[in-house]
XYZ file of C-alpha atoms in Angstrom:
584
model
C -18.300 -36.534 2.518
C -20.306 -38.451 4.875
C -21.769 -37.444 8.298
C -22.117 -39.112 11.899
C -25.979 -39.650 12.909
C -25.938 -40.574 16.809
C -29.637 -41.198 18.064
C -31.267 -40.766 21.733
C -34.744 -41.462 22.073
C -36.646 -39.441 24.258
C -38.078 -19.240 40.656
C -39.742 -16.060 39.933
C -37.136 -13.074 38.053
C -38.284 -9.980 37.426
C -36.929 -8.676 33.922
C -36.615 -5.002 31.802
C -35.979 -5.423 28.692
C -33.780 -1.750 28.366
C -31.975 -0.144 25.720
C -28.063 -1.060 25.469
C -26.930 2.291 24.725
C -28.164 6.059 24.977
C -25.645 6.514 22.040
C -26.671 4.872 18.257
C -22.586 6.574 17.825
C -19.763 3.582 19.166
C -18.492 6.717 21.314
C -15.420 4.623 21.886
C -14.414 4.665 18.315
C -13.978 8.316 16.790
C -14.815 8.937 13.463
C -11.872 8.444 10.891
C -10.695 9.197 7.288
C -10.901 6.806 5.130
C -9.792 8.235 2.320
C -9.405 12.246 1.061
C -8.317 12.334 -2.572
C -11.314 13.531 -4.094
C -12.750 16.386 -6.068
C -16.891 15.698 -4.081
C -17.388 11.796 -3.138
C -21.220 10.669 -2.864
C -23.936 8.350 -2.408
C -21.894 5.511 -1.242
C -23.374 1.524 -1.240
C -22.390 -1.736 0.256
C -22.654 -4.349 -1.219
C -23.010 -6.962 1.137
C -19.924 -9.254 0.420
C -16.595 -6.808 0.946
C -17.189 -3.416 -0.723
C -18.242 0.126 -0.458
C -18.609 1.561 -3.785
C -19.023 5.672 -4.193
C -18.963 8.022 -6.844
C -16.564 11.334 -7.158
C -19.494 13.466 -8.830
C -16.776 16.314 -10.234
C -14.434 13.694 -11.218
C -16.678 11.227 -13.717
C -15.307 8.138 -11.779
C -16.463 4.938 -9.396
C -14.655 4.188 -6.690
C -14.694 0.723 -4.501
C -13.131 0.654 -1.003
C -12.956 -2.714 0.778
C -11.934 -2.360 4.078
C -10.825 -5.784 5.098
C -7.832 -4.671 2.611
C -7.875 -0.970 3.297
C -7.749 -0.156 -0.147
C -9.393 2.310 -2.295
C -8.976 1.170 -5.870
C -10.964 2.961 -8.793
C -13.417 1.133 -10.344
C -14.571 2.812 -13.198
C -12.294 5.839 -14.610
C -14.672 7.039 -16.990
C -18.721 6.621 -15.086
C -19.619 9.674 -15.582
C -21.389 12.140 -13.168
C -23.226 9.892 -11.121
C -24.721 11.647 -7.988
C -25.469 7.878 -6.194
C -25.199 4.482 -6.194
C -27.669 1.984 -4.015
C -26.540 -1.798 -4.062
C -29.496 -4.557 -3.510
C -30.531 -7.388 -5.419
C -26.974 -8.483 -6.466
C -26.578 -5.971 -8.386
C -25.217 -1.918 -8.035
C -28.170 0.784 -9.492
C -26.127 3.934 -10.307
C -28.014 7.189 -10.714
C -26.303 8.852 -13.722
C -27.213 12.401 -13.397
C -24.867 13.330 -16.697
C -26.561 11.320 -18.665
C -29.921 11.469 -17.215
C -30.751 7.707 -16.526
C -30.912 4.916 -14.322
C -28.076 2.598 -14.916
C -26.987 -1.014 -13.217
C -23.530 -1.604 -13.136
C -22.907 -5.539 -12.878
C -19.851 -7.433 -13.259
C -18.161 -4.315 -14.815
C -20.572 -3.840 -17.549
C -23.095 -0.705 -17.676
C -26.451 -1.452 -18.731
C -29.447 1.297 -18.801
C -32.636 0.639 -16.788
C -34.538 3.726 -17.624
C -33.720 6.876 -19.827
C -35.226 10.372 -18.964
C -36.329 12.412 -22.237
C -35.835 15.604 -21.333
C -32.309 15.500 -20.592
C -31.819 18.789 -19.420
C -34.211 19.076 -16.955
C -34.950 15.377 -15.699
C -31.661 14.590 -13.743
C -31.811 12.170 -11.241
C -30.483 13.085 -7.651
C -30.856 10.018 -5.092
C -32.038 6.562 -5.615
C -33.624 3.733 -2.729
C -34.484 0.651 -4.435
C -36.675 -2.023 -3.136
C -37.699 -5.098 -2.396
C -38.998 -6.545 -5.493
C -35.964 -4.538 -7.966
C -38.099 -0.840 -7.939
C -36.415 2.376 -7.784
C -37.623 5.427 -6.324
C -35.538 8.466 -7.781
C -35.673 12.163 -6.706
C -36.099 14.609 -9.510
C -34.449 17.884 -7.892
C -34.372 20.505 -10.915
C -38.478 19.438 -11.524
C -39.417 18.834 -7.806
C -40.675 15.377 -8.732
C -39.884 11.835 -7.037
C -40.715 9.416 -9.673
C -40.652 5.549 -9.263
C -38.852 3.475 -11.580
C -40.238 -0.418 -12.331
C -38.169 -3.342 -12.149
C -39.572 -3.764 -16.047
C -37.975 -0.345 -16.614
C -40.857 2.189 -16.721
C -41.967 4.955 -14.923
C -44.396 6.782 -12.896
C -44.645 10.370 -10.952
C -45.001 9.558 -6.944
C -44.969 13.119 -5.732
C -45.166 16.370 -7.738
C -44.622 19.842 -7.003
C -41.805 19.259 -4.221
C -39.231 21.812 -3.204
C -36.138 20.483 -3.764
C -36.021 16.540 -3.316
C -32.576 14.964 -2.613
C -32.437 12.203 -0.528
C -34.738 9.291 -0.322
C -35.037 6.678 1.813
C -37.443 3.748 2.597
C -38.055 1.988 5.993
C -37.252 -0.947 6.976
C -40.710 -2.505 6.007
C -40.827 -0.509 2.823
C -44.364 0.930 4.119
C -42.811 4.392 4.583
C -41.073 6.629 1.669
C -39.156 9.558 3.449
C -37.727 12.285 1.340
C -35.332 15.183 1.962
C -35.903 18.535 0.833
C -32.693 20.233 0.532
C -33.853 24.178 0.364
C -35.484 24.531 3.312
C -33.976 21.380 5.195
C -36.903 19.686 5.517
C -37.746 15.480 5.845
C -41.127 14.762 4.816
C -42.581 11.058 5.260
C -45.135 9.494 2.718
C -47.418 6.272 3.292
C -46.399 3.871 0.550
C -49.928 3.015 -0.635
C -48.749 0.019 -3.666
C -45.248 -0.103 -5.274
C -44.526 4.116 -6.878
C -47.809 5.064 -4.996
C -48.185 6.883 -1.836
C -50.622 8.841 0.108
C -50.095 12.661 1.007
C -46.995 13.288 3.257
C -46.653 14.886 6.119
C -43.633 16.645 7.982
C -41.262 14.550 9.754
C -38.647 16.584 10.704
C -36.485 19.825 10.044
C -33.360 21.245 10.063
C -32.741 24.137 12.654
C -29.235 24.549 12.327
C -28.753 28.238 10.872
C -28.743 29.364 6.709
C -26.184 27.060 5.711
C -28.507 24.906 2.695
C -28.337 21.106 3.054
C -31.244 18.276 3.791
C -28.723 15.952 1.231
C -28.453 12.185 0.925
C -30.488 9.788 3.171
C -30.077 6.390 4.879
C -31.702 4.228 7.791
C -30.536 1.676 10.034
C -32.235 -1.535 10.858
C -34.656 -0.223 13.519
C -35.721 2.620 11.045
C -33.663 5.783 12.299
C -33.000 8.124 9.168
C -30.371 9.768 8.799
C -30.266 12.809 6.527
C -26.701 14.689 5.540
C -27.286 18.342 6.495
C -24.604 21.208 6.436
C -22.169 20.158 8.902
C -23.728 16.817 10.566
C -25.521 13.801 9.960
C -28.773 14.368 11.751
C -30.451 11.169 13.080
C -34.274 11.142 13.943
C -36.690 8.149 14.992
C -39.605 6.722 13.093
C -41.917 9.259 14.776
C -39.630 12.385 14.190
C -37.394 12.721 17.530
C -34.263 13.557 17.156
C -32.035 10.881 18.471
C -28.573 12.419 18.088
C -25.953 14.285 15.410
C -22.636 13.407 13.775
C -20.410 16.149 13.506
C -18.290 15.969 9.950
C -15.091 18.132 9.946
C -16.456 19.245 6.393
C -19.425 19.163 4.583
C -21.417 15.750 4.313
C -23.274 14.973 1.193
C -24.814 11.573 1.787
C -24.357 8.657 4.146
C -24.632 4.044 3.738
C -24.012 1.518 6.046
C -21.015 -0.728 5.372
C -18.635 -3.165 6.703
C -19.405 -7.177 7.240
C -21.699 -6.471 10.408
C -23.210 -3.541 8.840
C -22.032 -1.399 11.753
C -20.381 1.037 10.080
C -21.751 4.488 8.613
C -19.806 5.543 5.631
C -20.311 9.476 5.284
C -19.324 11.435 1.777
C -18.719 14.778 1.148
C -16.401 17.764 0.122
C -13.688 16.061 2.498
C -13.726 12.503 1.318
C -15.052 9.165 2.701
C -15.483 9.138 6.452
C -16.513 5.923 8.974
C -17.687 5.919 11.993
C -18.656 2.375 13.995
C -22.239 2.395 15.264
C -23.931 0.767 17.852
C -26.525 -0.148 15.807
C -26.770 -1.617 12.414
C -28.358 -0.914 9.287
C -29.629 -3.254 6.394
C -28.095 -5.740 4.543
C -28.787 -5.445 0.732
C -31.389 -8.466 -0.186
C -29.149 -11.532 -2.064
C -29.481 -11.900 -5.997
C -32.339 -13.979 -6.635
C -32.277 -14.441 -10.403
C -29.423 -16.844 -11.746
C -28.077 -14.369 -13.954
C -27.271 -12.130 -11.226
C -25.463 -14.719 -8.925
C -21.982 -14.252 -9.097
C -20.414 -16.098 -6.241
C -17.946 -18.703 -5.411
C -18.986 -22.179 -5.811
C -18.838 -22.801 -2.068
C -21.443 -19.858 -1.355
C -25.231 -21.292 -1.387
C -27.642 -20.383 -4.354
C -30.067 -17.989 -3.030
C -32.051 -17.833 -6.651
C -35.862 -17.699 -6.269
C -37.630 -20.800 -7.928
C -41.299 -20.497 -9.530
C -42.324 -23.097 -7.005
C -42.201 -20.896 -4.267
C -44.020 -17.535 -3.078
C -41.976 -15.279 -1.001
C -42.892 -12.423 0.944
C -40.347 -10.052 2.178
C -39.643 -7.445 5.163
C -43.025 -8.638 7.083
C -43.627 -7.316 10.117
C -44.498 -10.021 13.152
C -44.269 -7.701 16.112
C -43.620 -4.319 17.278
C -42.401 -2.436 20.677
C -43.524 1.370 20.137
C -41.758 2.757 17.201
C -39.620 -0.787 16.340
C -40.935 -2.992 14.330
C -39.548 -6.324 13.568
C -39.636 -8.214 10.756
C -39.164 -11.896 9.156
C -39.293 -12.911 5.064
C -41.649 -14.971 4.546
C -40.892 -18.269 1.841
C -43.211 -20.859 0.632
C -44.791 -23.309 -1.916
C -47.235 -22.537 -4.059
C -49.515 -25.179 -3.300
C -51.686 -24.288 -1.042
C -52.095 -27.066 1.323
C -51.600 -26.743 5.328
C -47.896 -27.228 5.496
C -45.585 -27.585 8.868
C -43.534 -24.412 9.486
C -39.750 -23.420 10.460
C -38.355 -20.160 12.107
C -35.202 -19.547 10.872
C -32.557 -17.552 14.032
C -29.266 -15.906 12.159
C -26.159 -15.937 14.038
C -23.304 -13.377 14.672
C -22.369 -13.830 18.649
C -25.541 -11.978 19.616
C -24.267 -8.847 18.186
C -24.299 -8.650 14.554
C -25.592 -10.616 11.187
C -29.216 -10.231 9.596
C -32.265 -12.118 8.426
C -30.761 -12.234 4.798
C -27.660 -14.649 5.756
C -29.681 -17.578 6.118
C -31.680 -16.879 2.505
C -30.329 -20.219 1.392
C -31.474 -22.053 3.744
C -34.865 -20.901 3.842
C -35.160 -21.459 0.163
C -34.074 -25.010 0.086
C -36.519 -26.143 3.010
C -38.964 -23.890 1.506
C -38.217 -26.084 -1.770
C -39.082 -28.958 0.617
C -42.612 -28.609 1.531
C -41.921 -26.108 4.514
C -43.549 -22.330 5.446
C -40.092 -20.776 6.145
C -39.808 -17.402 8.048
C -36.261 -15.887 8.451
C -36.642 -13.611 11.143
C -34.382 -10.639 12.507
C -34.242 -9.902 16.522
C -32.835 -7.139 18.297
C -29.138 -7.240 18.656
C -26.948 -6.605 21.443
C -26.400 -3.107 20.723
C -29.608 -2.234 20.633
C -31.579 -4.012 23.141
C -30.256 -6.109 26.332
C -31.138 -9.436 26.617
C -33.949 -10.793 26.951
C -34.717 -8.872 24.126
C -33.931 -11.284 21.652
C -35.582 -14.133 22.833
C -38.435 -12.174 23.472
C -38.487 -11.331 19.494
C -38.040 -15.066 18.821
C -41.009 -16.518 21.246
C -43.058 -13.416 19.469
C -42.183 -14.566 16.227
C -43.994 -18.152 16.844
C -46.888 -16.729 18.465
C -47.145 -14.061 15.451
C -46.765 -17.188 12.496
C -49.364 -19.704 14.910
C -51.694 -16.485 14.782
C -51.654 -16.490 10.990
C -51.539 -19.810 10.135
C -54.669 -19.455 7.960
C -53.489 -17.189 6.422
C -50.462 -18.229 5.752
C -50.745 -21.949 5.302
C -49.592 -23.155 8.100
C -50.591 -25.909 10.619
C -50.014 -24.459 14.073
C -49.133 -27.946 15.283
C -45.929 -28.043 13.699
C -44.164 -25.315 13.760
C -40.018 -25.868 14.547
C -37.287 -24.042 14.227
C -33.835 -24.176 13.728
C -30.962 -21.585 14.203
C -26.640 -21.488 13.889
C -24.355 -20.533 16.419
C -25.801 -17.472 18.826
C -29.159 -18.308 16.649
C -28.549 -21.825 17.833
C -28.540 -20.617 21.566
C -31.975 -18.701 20.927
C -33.430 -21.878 19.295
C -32.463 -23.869 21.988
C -33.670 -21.459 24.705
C -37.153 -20.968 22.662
C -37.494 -24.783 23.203
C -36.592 -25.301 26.882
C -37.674 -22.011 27.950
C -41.191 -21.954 26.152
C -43.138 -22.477 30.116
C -41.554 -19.501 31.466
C -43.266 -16.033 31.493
C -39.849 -13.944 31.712
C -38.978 -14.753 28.157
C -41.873 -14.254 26.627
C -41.384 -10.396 26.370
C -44.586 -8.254 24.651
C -44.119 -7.853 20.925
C -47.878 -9.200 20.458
C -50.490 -12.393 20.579
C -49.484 -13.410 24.053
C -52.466 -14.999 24.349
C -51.025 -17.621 21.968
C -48.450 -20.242 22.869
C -45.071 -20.200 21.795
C -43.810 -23.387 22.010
C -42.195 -25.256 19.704
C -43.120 -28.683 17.851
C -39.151 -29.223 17.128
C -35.967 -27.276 17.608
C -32.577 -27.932 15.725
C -29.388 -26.223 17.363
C -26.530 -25.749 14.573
C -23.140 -25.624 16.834
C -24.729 -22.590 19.372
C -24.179 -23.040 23.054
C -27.019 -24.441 25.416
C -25.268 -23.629 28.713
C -24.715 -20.009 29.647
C -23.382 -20.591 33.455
C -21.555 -23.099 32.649
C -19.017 -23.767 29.871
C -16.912 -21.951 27.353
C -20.030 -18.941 27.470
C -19.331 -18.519 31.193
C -15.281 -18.844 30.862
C -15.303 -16.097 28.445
C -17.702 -13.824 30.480
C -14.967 -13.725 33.227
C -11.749 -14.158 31.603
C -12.443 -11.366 28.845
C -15.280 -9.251 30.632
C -14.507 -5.980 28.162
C -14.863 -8.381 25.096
C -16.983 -11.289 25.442
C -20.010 -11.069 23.296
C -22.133 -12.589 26.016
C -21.205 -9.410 28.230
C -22.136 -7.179 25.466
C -25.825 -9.253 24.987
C -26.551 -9.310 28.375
C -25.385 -6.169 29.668
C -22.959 -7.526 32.285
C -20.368 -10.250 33.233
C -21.934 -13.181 35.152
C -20.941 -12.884 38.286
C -22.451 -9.099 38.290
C -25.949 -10.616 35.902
C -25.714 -14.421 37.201
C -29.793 -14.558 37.501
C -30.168 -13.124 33.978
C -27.028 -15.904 32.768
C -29.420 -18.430 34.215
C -32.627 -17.362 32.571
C -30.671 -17.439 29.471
C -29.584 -20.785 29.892
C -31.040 -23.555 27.872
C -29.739 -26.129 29.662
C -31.250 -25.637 33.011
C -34.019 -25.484 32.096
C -34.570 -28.746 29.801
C -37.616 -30.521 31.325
C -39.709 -33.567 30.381
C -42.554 -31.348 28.226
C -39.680 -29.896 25.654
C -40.108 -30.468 22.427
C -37.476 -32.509 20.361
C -34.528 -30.801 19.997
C -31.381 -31.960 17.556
C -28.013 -31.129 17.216
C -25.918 -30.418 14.415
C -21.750 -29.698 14.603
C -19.230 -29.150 11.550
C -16.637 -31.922 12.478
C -14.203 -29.621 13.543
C -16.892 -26.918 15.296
C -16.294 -28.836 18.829
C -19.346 -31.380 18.359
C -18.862 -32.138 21.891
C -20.142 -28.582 22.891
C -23.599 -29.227 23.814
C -23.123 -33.518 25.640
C -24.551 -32.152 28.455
C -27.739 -30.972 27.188
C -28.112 -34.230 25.401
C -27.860 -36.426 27.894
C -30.147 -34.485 30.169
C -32.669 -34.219 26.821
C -32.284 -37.946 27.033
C -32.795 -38.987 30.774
C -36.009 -36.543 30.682
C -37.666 -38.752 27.747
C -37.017 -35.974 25.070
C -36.227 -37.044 21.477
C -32.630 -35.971 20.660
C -29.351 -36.638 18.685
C -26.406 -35.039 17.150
C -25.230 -34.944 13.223
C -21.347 -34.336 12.598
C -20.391 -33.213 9.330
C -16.675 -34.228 8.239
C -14.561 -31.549 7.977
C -17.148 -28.771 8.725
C -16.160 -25.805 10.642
C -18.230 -23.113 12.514
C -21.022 -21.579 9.685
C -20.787 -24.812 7.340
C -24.228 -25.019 7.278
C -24.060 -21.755 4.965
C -21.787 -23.277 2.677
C -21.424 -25.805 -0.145
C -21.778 -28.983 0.172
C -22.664 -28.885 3.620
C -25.695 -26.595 3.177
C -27.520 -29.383 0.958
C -26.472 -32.538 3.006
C -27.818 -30.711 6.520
C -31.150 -29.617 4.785
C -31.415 -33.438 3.583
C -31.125 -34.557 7.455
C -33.189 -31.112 8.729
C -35.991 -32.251 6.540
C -35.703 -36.022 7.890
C -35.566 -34.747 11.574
C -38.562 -32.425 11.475
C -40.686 -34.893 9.558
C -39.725 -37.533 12.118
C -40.189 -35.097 15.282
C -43.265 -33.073 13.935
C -45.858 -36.062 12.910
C -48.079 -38.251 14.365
C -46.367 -41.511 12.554
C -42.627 -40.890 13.407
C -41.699 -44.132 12.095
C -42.675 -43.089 8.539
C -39.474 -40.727 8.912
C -36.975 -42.647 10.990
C -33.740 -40.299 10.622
C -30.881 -41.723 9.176
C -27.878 -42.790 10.645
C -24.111 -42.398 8.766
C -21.493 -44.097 9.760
């Protein structure tokens, strides 16, 4: 393989950041069957490359449904009565209430985490599992919700509870909520340390009539729960409103989100599997990070955790009322002041996580950088200039805590693919103006950026294929979607997102990077305007890349070689000690 190395040497708007929908529901798409053929299907899982696995309780068996095929196939035709299944970790936790323990299921084979001794009373109900490989499990016949250790033992977290089903965490793992089914209650607990937590208090209830059923628990990325009750899905915010219901044609039992964008909520109950497309999200499963439980093509990045690095997930780095936003943290051991990198997903604006670029933060993490993969608000939830505002708050959050955290506030860069490549690129043009800066916290501190890499996202937004799409598919361009509006109805908001327009002399050094055949041509115009204002910038072509290479082998390990060159070179005093390199 080798790679082309090119080298350049270097009005007032008044914006409201508002919701994108009143609905979390995609009203336009109705809920569906997916499939019926069952005796009682529950806790579903995703598992965060193709498949929704469930168990039929009555039946004794696993099922796995992966929608790209549409096919339900049966995985396991003997599991046994297992009430749930939660995926994270690379690996599928299956609470076996038959056989009262905690099982994993991985590639095919059944292996026991923990075994309850009293069999006949201590059956596990539902099962969360976080972070760091823990498992909190609800106890419903004892009215306990124990915690399970990734070293397989076990503690009591709450005793004396009436009737715990579903369990769920939030999204920063600082919150335990659990259901109690009897009198359709959610109660919320203050995780205190890892299986300890500090006396709950009431959340929310149930006021739907006698009908029995606070069941099986998720939440979504900006920490909604939702709780299967008698006839709906019942959806309340982190401070106990309720935000809306799903109506189920029969009785839910427990709810996951699915699907490659995580935008689907997969419901189970007495009728089946049901899905119904949300305008909101919920949470990737965290990658495998021991080698043993990578099992992945050889073109799919290693996202295995070294001893040479410390890594802190699910932080929070700034929050608007009840959302809180969050970045994992990765970095060496040694403690020295180190330079730092944001790390901006991609997914058009509208989909993809913090967790897709895991690999990436690992590998520069492996070379001598604080890396923080953040999350932003999406498209569905929040209008632009949400986003950006998330981004710029992100900086100003890590600059804040550099002490902390090891970091030299001098150098901090970052570097983001496709619509995470726009953001990058706007946080590094756009760093002087006020409008983007948004309020998620430490505005007193700067946000600009020491470097900026742009991985094949678009610069221009009024000009260019971004603004050709905007008018020729105005129902379906993402940029309609993020934004709110087409251009010629939003052109002022199209402008302040553009990164182009407003490249200046005081930017900081921004690169490029294209897969060969990802249009490498996209962004000329930003480059040669980066060049006639004095700014340090280039482009790297990778031979026979396409759009997302840089998340796949071998392109991954080449384009962290030449990050790490380009950040050395832009972020120092001494920039000839790293001269990039240049391929030919």
């Amino acid at each position: 393989m080798y790679r082309f190395f090119y080298f350049i040497i270097p009005g007032f708007i008044s914006i409201v950041t508002t919701q994108a929908s009143t609905s979390l529901v995609d009203t336009a798409v109705p809920l569906r069957v997916v499939a019926s053929d069952f005796e009682l299907a529950d806790g579903p899982a995703w598992d965060g490359r193709g498949s929704l696995f469930f168990p039929d309780v009555k039946a004794g068996k696993l099922f796995r449904y992966q929608p790209n095929q549409k096919k339900v196939s049966l995985e396991q035709d003997q599991a046994g009565r297992i009430s749930a299944t939660y995926f994270n970790h690379g690996q599928l936790y299956l609470s076996d209430n038959g056989n009262a323990e905690i099982a994993i299921l991985h590639k095919g084979k059944k292996n026991t985490l923990f075994a309850f001794e009293d069999k006949k009373k201590m059956r596990p109900n539902d099962l969360v599992v976080d972070n760091k490989g823990g498992v909190y499990v609800t106890l419903t016949g004892v009215g306990q919700v124990v915690y399970i250790t990734p070293q397989g033992s076990m503690k009591i977290v709450i005793d004396e509870f009436d009737t715990p089903n579903g369990i769920t965490l939030s999204p920063d793992e600082k919150t335990l909520y659990v259901a109690s089914y009897k009198p359709k209650q959610i109660w919320r607990y203050e995780i205190v340390s890892q299986g300890s937590v500090n006396d709950g208090r009431l959340l929310a209830r149930m006021d739907d009539g006698p009908d029995l059923g606070a069941d099986g628990m998720t939440i979504d990325r900006a920490g909604n729960i939702y709780c299967a009750g008698a006839h709906d899905v019942w959806i309340w915010s982190p401070s106990g409103q309720l935000m809306q219901k799903i109506a189920c044609p029969t009785r839910p039992i427990n709810c996951a989100f699915g699907d490659t964008n995580m935008q689907s909520l997969y419901i189970t109950g007495f009728g089946g599997l049901y899905q119904q497309k949300m305008m909101i999200s919920g949470r990737s499963p965290h990658p495998p990070s021991r080698p043993e439980k990578q099992s992945a093509p050889s073109s799919r990045p290693v996202t295995v955790l070294s001893t040479d690095v410390v890594v802190d997930l699910d932080q929070e780095y700034a929050r608007y009322g009840d959302r809180r936003l969050l970045m994992d943290i990765i970095r060496p051991k040694k403690a020295t002041t180190l330079p730092c990198l944001v790390i901006v997903h991609g997914g058009g604006w509208l989909h993809g996580d913090k967790t897709k670029f895991r690999a990436l933060a690992i590998k520069l993490a492996q070379r001598g950088y604080v890396t923080a993969a953040i999350e932003y608000r999406l498209g569905g939830e929040a209008l632009f200039p949400a986003a950006i505002h998330d981004c710029n708050a992100a900086v100003r959050f890590l600059r804040h805590n550099s002490q902390r955290l090891n970091i030299d506030p001098q150098r901090i860069g970052a570097v983001g693919g496709s619509a995470g490549g726009h953001l990058v690129g706007l946080m590094a043009t756009g760093h002087d103006i006020q409008e983007l800066q948004g309020h998620g916290g430490n505005e007193s501190i700067s946000s600009k950026l020491n470097a900026a890499v742009v991985m094949a996202g678009p610069m221009e937004m009024i000009t260019g294929s971004v603004a050709e799409k905007s008018r020729m598919s105005p129902d379906a361009a993402n940029c309609n979607r993020f934004i709110g509006q087409g251009i010629d109805d939003a052109f002022t908001l199209y402008r302040l997102a553009d990164a182009c327009v407003h490249i200046t002399k005081d930017d900081p050094p921004i690169w490029f990077m294209s897969g060969e055949h990802d249009n490498p041509e996209r962004n000329a115009r930003s480059r040669d305007k980066l060049e006639s204002a004095g700014v340090l910038t280039g482009i790297s072509i990778y031979k026979n890349g396409k759009h997302g290479c840089w998340n796949q082998e071998p392109w991954i390990s080449e384009m962290v070689e030449d990050l790490d060159m380009f950040f050395k070179r832009a972020m120092t005093t001494d920039s000839d000690k790293h001269p990039p390199r240049a391929n030919q």
